[in-house]
Coordinates of C-alpha atoms and ligand atoms in Angstrom, one line a residue:
X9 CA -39.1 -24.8 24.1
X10 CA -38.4 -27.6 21.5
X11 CA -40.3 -28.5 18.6
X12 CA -42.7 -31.5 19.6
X13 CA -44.1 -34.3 16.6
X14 CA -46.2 -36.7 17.2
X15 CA -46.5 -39.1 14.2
X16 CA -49.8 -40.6 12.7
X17 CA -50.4 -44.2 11.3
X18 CA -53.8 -43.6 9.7
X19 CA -55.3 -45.9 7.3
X20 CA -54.6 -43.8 4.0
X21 CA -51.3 -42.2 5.4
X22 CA -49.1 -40.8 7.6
X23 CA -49.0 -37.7 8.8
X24 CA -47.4 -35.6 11.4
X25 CA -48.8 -33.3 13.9
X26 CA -46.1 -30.7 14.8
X27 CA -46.2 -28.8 18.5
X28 CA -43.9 -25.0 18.8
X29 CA -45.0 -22.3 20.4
X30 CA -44.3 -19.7 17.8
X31 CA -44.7 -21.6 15.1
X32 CA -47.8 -19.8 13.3
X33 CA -45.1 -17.4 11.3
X34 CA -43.6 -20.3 9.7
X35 CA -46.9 -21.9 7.9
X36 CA -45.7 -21.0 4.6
X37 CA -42.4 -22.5 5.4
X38 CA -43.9 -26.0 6.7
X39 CA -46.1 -26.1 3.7
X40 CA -43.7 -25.3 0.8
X41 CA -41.9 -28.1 2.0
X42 CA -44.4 -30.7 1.3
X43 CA -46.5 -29.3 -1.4
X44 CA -45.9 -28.8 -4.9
X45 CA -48.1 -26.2 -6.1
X46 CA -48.5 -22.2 -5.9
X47 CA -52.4 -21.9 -4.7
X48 CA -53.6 -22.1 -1.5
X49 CA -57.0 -21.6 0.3
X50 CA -57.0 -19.9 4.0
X51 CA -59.7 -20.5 5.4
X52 CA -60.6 -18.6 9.1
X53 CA -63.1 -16.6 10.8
X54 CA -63.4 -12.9 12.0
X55 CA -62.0 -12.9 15.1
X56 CA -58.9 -15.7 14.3
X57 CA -58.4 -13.5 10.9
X58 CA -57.8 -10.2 13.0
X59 CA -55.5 -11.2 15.1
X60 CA -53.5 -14.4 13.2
X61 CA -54.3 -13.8 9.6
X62 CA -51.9 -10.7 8.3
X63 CA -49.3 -13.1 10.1
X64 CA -49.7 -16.4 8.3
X65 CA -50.8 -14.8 5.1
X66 CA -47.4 -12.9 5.3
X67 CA -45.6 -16.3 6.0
X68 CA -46.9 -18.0 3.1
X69 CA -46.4 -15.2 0.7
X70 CA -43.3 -14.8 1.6
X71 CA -42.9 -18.7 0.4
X72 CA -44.4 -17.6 -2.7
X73 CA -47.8 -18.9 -2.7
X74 CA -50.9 -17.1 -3.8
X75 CA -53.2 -17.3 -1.2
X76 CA -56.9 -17.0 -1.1
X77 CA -58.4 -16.1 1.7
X78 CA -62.1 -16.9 2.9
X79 CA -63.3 -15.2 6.3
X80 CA -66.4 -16.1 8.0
X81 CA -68.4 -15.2 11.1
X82 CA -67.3 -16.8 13.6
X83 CA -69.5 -19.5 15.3
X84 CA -71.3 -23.0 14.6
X85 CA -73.6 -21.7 11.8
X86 CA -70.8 -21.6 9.4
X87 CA -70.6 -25.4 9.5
X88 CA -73.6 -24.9 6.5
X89 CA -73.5 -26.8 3.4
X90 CA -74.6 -23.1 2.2
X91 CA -70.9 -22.0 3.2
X92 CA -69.9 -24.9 1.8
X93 CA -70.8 -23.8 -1.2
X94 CA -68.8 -20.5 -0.9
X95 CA -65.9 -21.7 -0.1
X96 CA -65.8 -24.0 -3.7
X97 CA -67.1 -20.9 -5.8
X98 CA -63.7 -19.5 -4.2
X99 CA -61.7 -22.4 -4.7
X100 CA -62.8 -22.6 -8.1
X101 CA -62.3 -19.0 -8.9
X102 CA -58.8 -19.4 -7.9
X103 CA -58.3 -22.1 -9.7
X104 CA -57.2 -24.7 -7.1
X105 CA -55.7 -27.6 -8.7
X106 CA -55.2 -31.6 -6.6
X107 CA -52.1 -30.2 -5.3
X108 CA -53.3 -27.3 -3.9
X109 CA -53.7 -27.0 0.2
X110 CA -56.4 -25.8 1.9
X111 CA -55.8 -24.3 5.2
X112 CA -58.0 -24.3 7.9
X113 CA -56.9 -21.5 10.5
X114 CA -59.0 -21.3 13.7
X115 CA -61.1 -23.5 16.2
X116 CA -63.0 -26.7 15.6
X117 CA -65.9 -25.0 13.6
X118 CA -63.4 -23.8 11.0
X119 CA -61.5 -27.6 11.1
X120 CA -64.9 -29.2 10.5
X121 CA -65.9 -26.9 7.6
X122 CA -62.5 -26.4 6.4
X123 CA -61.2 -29.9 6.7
X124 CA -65.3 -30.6 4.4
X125 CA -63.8 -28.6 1.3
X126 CA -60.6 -30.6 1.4
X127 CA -62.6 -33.9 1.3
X128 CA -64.8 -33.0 -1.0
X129 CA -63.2 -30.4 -3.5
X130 CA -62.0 -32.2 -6.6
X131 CA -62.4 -35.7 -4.5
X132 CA -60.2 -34.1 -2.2
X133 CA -57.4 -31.7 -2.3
X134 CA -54.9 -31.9 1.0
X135 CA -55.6 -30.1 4.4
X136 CA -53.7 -28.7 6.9
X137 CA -55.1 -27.9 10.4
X138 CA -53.7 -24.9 11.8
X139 CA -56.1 -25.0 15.2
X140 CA -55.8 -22.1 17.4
X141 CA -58.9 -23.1 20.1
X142 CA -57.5 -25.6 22.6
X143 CA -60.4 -27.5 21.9
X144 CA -59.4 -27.7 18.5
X145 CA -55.6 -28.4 19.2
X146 CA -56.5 -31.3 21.6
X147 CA -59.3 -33.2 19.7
X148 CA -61.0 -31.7 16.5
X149 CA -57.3 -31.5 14.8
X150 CA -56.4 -34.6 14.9
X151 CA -58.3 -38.1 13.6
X152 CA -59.7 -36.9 10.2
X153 CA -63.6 -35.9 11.3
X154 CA -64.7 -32.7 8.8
X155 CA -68.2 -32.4 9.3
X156 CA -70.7 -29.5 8.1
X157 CA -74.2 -29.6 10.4
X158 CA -77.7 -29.9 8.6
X159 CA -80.5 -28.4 10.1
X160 CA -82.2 -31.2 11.2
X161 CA -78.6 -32.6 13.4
X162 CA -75.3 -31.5 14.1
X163 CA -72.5 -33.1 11.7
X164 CA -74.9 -34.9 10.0
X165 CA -72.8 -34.9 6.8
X166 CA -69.0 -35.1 7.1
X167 CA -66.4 -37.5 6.1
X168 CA -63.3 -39.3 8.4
X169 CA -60.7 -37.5 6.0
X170 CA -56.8 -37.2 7.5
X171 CA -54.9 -33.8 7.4
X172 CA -51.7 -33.8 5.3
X173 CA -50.0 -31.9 8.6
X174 CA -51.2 -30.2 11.3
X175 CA -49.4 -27.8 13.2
X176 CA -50.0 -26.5 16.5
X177 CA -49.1 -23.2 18.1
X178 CA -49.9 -23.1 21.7
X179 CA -48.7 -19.6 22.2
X180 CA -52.3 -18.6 20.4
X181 CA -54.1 -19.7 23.0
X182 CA -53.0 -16.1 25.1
X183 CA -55.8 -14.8 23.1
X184 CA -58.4 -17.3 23.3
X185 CA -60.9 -15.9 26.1
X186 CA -61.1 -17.7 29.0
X187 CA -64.1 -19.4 29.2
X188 CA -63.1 -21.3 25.9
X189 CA -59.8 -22.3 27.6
X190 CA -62.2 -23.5 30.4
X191 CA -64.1 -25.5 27.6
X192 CA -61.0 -27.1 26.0
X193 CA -60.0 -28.4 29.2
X194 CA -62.4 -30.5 29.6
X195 CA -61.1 -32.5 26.5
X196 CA -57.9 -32.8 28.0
X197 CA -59.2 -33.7 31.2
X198 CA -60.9 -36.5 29.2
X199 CA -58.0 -38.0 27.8
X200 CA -56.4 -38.5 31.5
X201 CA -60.1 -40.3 32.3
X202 CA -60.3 -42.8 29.6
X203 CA -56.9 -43.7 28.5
X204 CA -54.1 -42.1 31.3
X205 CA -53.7 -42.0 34.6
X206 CA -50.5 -40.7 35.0
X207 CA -51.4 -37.8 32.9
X208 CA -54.5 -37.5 35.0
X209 CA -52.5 -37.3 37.9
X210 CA -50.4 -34.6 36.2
X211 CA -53.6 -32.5 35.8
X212 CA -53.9 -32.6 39.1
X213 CA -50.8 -31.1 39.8
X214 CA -50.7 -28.7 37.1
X215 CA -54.6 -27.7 37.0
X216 CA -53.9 -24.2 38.6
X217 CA -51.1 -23.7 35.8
X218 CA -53.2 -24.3 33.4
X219 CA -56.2 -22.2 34.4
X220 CA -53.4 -19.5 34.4
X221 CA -52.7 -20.1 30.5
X222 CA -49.2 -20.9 31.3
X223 CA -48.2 -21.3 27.9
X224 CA -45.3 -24.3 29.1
X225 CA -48.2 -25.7 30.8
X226 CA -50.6 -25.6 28.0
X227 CA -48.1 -27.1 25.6
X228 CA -47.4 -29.8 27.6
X229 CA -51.1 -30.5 28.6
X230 CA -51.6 -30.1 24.3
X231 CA -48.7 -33.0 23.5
X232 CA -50.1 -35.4 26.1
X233 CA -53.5 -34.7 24.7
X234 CA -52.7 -35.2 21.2
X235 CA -50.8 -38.2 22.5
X236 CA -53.8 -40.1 23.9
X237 CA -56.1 -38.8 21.0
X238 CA -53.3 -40.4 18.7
X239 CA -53.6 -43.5 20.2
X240 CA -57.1 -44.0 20.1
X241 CA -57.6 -43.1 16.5
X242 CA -54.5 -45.4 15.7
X243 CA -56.5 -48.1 17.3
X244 CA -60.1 -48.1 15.3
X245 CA -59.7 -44.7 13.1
X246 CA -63.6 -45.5 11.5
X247 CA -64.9 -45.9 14.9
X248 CA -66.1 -49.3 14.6
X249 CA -65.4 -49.7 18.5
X250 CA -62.8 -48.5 20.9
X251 CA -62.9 -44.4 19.6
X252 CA -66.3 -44.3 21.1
X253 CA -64.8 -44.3 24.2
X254 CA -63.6 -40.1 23.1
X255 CA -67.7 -39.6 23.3
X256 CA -66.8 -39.9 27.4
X257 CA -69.3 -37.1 28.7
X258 CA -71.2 -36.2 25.4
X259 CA -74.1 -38.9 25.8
X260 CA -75.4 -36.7 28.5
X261 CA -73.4 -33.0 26.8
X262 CA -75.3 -33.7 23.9
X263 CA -78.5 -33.7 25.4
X264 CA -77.7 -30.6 27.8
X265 CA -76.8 -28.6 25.0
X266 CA -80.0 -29.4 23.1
X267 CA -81.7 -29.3 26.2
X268 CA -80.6 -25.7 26.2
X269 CA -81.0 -24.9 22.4
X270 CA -77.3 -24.9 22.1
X271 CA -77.3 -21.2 23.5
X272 CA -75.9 -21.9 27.2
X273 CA -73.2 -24.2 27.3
X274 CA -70.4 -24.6 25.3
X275 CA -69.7 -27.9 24.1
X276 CA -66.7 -28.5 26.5
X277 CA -68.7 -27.0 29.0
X278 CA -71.4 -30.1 28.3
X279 CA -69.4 -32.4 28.2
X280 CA -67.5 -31.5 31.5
X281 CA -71.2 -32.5 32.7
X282 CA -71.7 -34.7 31.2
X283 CA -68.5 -36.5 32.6
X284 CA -69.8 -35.7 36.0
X285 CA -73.0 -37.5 36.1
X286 CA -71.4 -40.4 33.6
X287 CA -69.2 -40.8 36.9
X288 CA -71.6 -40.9 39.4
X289 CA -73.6 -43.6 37.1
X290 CA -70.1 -46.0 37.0
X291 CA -69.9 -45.6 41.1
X292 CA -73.6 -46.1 41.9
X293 CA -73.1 -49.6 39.6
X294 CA -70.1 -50.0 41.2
X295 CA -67.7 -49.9 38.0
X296 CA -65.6 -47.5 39.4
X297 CA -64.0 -47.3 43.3
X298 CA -65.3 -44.0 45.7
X299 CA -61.9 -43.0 46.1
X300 CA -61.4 -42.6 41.6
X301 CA -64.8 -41.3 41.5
X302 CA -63.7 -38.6 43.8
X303 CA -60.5 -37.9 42.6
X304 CA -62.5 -37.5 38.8
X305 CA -65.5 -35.0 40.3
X306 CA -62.7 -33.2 42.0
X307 CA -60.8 -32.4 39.2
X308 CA -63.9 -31.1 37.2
X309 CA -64.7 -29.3 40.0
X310 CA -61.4 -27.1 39.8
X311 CA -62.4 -25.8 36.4
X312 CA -64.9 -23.9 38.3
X313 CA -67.9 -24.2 35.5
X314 CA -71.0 -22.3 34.5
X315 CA -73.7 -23.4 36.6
X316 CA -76.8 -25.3 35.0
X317 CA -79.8 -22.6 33.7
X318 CA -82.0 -22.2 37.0
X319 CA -85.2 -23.7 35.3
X320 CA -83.5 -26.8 33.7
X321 CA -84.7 -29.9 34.6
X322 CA -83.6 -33.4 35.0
X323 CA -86.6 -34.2 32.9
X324 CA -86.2 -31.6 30.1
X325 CA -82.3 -33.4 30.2
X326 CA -83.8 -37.2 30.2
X327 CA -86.0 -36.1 27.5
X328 CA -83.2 -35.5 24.7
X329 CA -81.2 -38.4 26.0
X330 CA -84.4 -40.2 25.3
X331 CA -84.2 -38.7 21.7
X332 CA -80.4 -39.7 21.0
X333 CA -79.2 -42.5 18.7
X334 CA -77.3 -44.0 21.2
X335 CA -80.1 -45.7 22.6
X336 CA -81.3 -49.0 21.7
X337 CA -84.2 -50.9 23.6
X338 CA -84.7 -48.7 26.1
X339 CA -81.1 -48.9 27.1
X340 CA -78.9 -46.0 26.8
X341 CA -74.8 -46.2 26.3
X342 CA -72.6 -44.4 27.9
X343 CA -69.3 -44.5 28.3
X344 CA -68.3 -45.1 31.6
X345 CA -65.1 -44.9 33.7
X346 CA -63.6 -48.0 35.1
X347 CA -60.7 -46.0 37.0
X348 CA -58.8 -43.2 36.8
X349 CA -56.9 -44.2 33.1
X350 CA -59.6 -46.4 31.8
X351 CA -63.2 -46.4 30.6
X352 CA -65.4 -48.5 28.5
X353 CA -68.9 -48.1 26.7
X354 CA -71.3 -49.9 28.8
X355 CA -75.7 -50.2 28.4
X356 CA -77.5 -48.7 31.4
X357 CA -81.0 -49.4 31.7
X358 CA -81.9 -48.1 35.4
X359 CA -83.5 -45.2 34.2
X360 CA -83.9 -44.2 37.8
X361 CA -80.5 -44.3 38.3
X362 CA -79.8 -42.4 35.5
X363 CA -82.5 -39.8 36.4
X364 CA -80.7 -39.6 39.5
X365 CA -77.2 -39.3 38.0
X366 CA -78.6 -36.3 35.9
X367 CA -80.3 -34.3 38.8
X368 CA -77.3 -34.4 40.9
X369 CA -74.3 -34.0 38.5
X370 CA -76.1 -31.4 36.5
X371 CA -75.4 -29.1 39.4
X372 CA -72.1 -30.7 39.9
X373 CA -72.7 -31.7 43.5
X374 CA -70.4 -34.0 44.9
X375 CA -71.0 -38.0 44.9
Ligands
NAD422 P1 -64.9 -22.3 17.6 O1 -64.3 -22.8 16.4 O2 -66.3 -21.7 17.4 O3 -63.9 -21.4 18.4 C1 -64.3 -20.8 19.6 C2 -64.3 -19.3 19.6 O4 -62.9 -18.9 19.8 C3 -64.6 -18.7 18.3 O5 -65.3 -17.5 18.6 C4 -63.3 -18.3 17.6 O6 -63.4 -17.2 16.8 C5 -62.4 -18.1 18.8 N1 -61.0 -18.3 18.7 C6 -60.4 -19.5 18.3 N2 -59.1 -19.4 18.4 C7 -58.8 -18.2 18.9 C8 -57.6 -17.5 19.4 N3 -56.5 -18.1 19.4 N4 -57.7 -16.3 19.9 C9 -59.0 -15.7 20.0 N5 -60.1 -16.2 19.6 C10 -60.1 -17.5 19.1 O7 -65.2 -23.5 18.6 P2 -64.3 -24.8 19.1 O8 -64.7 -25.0 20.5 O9 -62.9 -24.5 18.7 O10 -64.8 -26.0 18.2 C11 -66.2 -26.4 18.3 C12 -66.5 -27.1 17.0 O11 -65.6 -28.3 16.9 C13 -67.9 -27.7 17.0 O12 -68.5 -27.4 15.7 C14 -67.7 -29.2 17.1 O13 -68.7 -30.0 16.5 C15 -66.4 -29.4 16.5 N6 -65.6 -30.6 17.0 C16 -65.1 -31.4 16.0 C17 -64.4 -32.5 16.4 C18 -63.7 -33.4 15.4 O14 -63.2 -34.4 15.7 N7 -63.8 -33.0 14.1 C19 -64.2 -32.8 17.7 C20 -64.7 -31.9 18.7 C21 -65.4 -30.8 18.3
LIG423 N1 -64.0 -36.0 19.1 C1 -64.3 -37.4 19.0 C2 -63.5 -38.1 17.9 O1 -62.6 -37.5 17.3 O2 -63.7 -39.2 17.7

């Protein structure tokens, strides 16, 4: 399959986000090409390291660098400022210099924490995203948000801070399990939503594929994702406006997962919700045609999700969303679809409607 690259105009550079199946042995050979130094940081968790990390460590020493390599458990608690802190003790010890890349190797929790060193570390040293969840390869990759999470908030403190390169390998995804392949669709399935149809309409053909971890599918489903994503960011990289519309389905995730303490859903999971009940809000105010609307609740029915807890309520739900900063006056944005290809962020006030929304696509019942 051919090497894919998909270039990015962001606002302090650009950089290049490459897509080849195979490509995790050749990280030391994509780096040495664009960096001057010897040192490098790898930074991974458990279960990435034991499978990926003999490989890339190999491929970068054979390029000569010295690498340093930081493991940690996997999960969202390493997104701590205390790991923060761990990470520069190790950078400093290996006396990282402005040149010197860090690497982040793994899903979206070791891009956010990762991707926080590079910004951070000497006023920021580069970073290259080697993502290996599909979630990560589709969204968290790409766009520049590194974020660690204080106890009072997810990603409260974080910076919009560009990768150098990032370079995705979709053959790692035939070790992701599959309820996080499950979860990263939904991301993709977002893109076709809010910004293109005709890819949407290629999910529909190619959902079964997909759900198969068909690696040709997967890479194809990862370039048109990336795509989208790199248009969007192109278009308002400090999300001043139009990237809110990549929060499609997290107004009402969000609240879900802290609904749920962040134990039952993952956060594609949520968010595939939450794109169900932002649906059924856009058709009951008539911003979006029955036949769209369908055609979107079918889709995100294919992925087969986890059902809601039994004892969650629509109330419990309406009580976050009642908590989130999105809402102003007693109105709440969301980002609603328009069609099939297009969405926008729009003030709903009805909280009856919403309430209703909730209770029914929660379950994800039909409209
Ligand atoms: P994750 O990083 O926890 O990865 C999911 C799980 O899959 C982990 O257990 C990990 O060890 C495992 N894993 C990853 N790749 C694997 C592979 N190839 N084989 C086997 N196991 C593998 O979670 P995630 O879903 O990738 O990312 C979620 C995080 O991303 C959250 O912290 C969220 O806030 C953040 N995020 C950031 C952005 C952004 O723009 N920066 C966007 C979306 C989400
Ligand atoms: N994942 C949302 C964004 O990158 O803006």
């Amino acid at each position: 399959m051919p090497l894919r690259e998909i270039k990015i105009n962001a606002a302090t550079m650009i950089y290049r986000v490459v897509i080849e199946p195979g490509s995790i042995s050749g990280v030391g050979k994509a780096l040495r090409l664009l960096f001057p130094s010897t040192k490098t940081l790898l930074v991974s968790d458990l279960n990435v390291d034991r499978i990926y990390g003999q490989e890339v460590v190999k491929s970068l020493e054979a390029e000569k660098w010295q690498v340093t390599t930081v493991v940690v458990r996997p999960g969202e608690r390493a997104k701590s400022l205390k790991k923060a802190a761990h990470l520069y003790d190790s950078a400093i010890a290996a006396g990282l210099d402005r040149n010197s890349p860090v690497i982040a190797l793994g899903g979206g929790v070791i891009g956010d924490l990762a991707g926080f060193i590079a910004a951070t570390y000497l006023r920021g040293v580069p970073l290259v995203m080697v993502p290996t969840s599909l979630l990560a390869q589709v969204d968290s990759s790409v766009g520049g948000k590194v974020a660690v999470n204080h106890p009072r908030g997810k990603n409260l403190i974080g910076s919009i801070y560009p990768p150098r390169l990032v370079l995705i390998d979709p053959k790692v995804l035939t070790t992701l399990p599959f309820r996080q392949i499950k979860a990263g669709l939904a991301e993709v399935i977002k893109y076709g939503i809010i910004a293109d149809g005709a890819f949407f309409a290629w999910l529909e053909k190619n959902i079964d594929r997909l759900l198969a971890t068909n690696i040709e599918a997967l890479t194809d489903a990862v370039t048109l994702s990336v795509m989208n994503k790199a248009r969007v960011v192109e278009a308002d990289e400090y999300e001043v406006d139009y990237r809110r519309v990549l929060n499609f389905g997290h107004t009402i995730g969000h609240a879900l997962e802290a609904a749920t303490d962040y134990s039952h859903y993952l956060h594609g999971e949520a968010v595939m919700v939450g794109m169900a009940v932002a649906t059924r809000i856009a058709h009951k105010l008539d911003i979006i045609g029955s036949e769209d609307a369908a055609r979107i609740l079918n889709l995100l029915q294919r992925i087969d999700l986890k059902d809601a807890p039994a004892d969650l309520t629509a109330e419990a739900v309406i009580d976050k969303l009642r908590q989130d900063k999105k809402r102003r006056n007693g109105e709440i944005f969301f980002v609603l679809p328009q069609s099939v290809g297009s969405a926008s962020v729009i003030a709903v006030s009805d909280q009856k409607l919403i309430r209703e929304a909730v209770k029914t696509g929660m379950r994800l019942e039909g409209l």
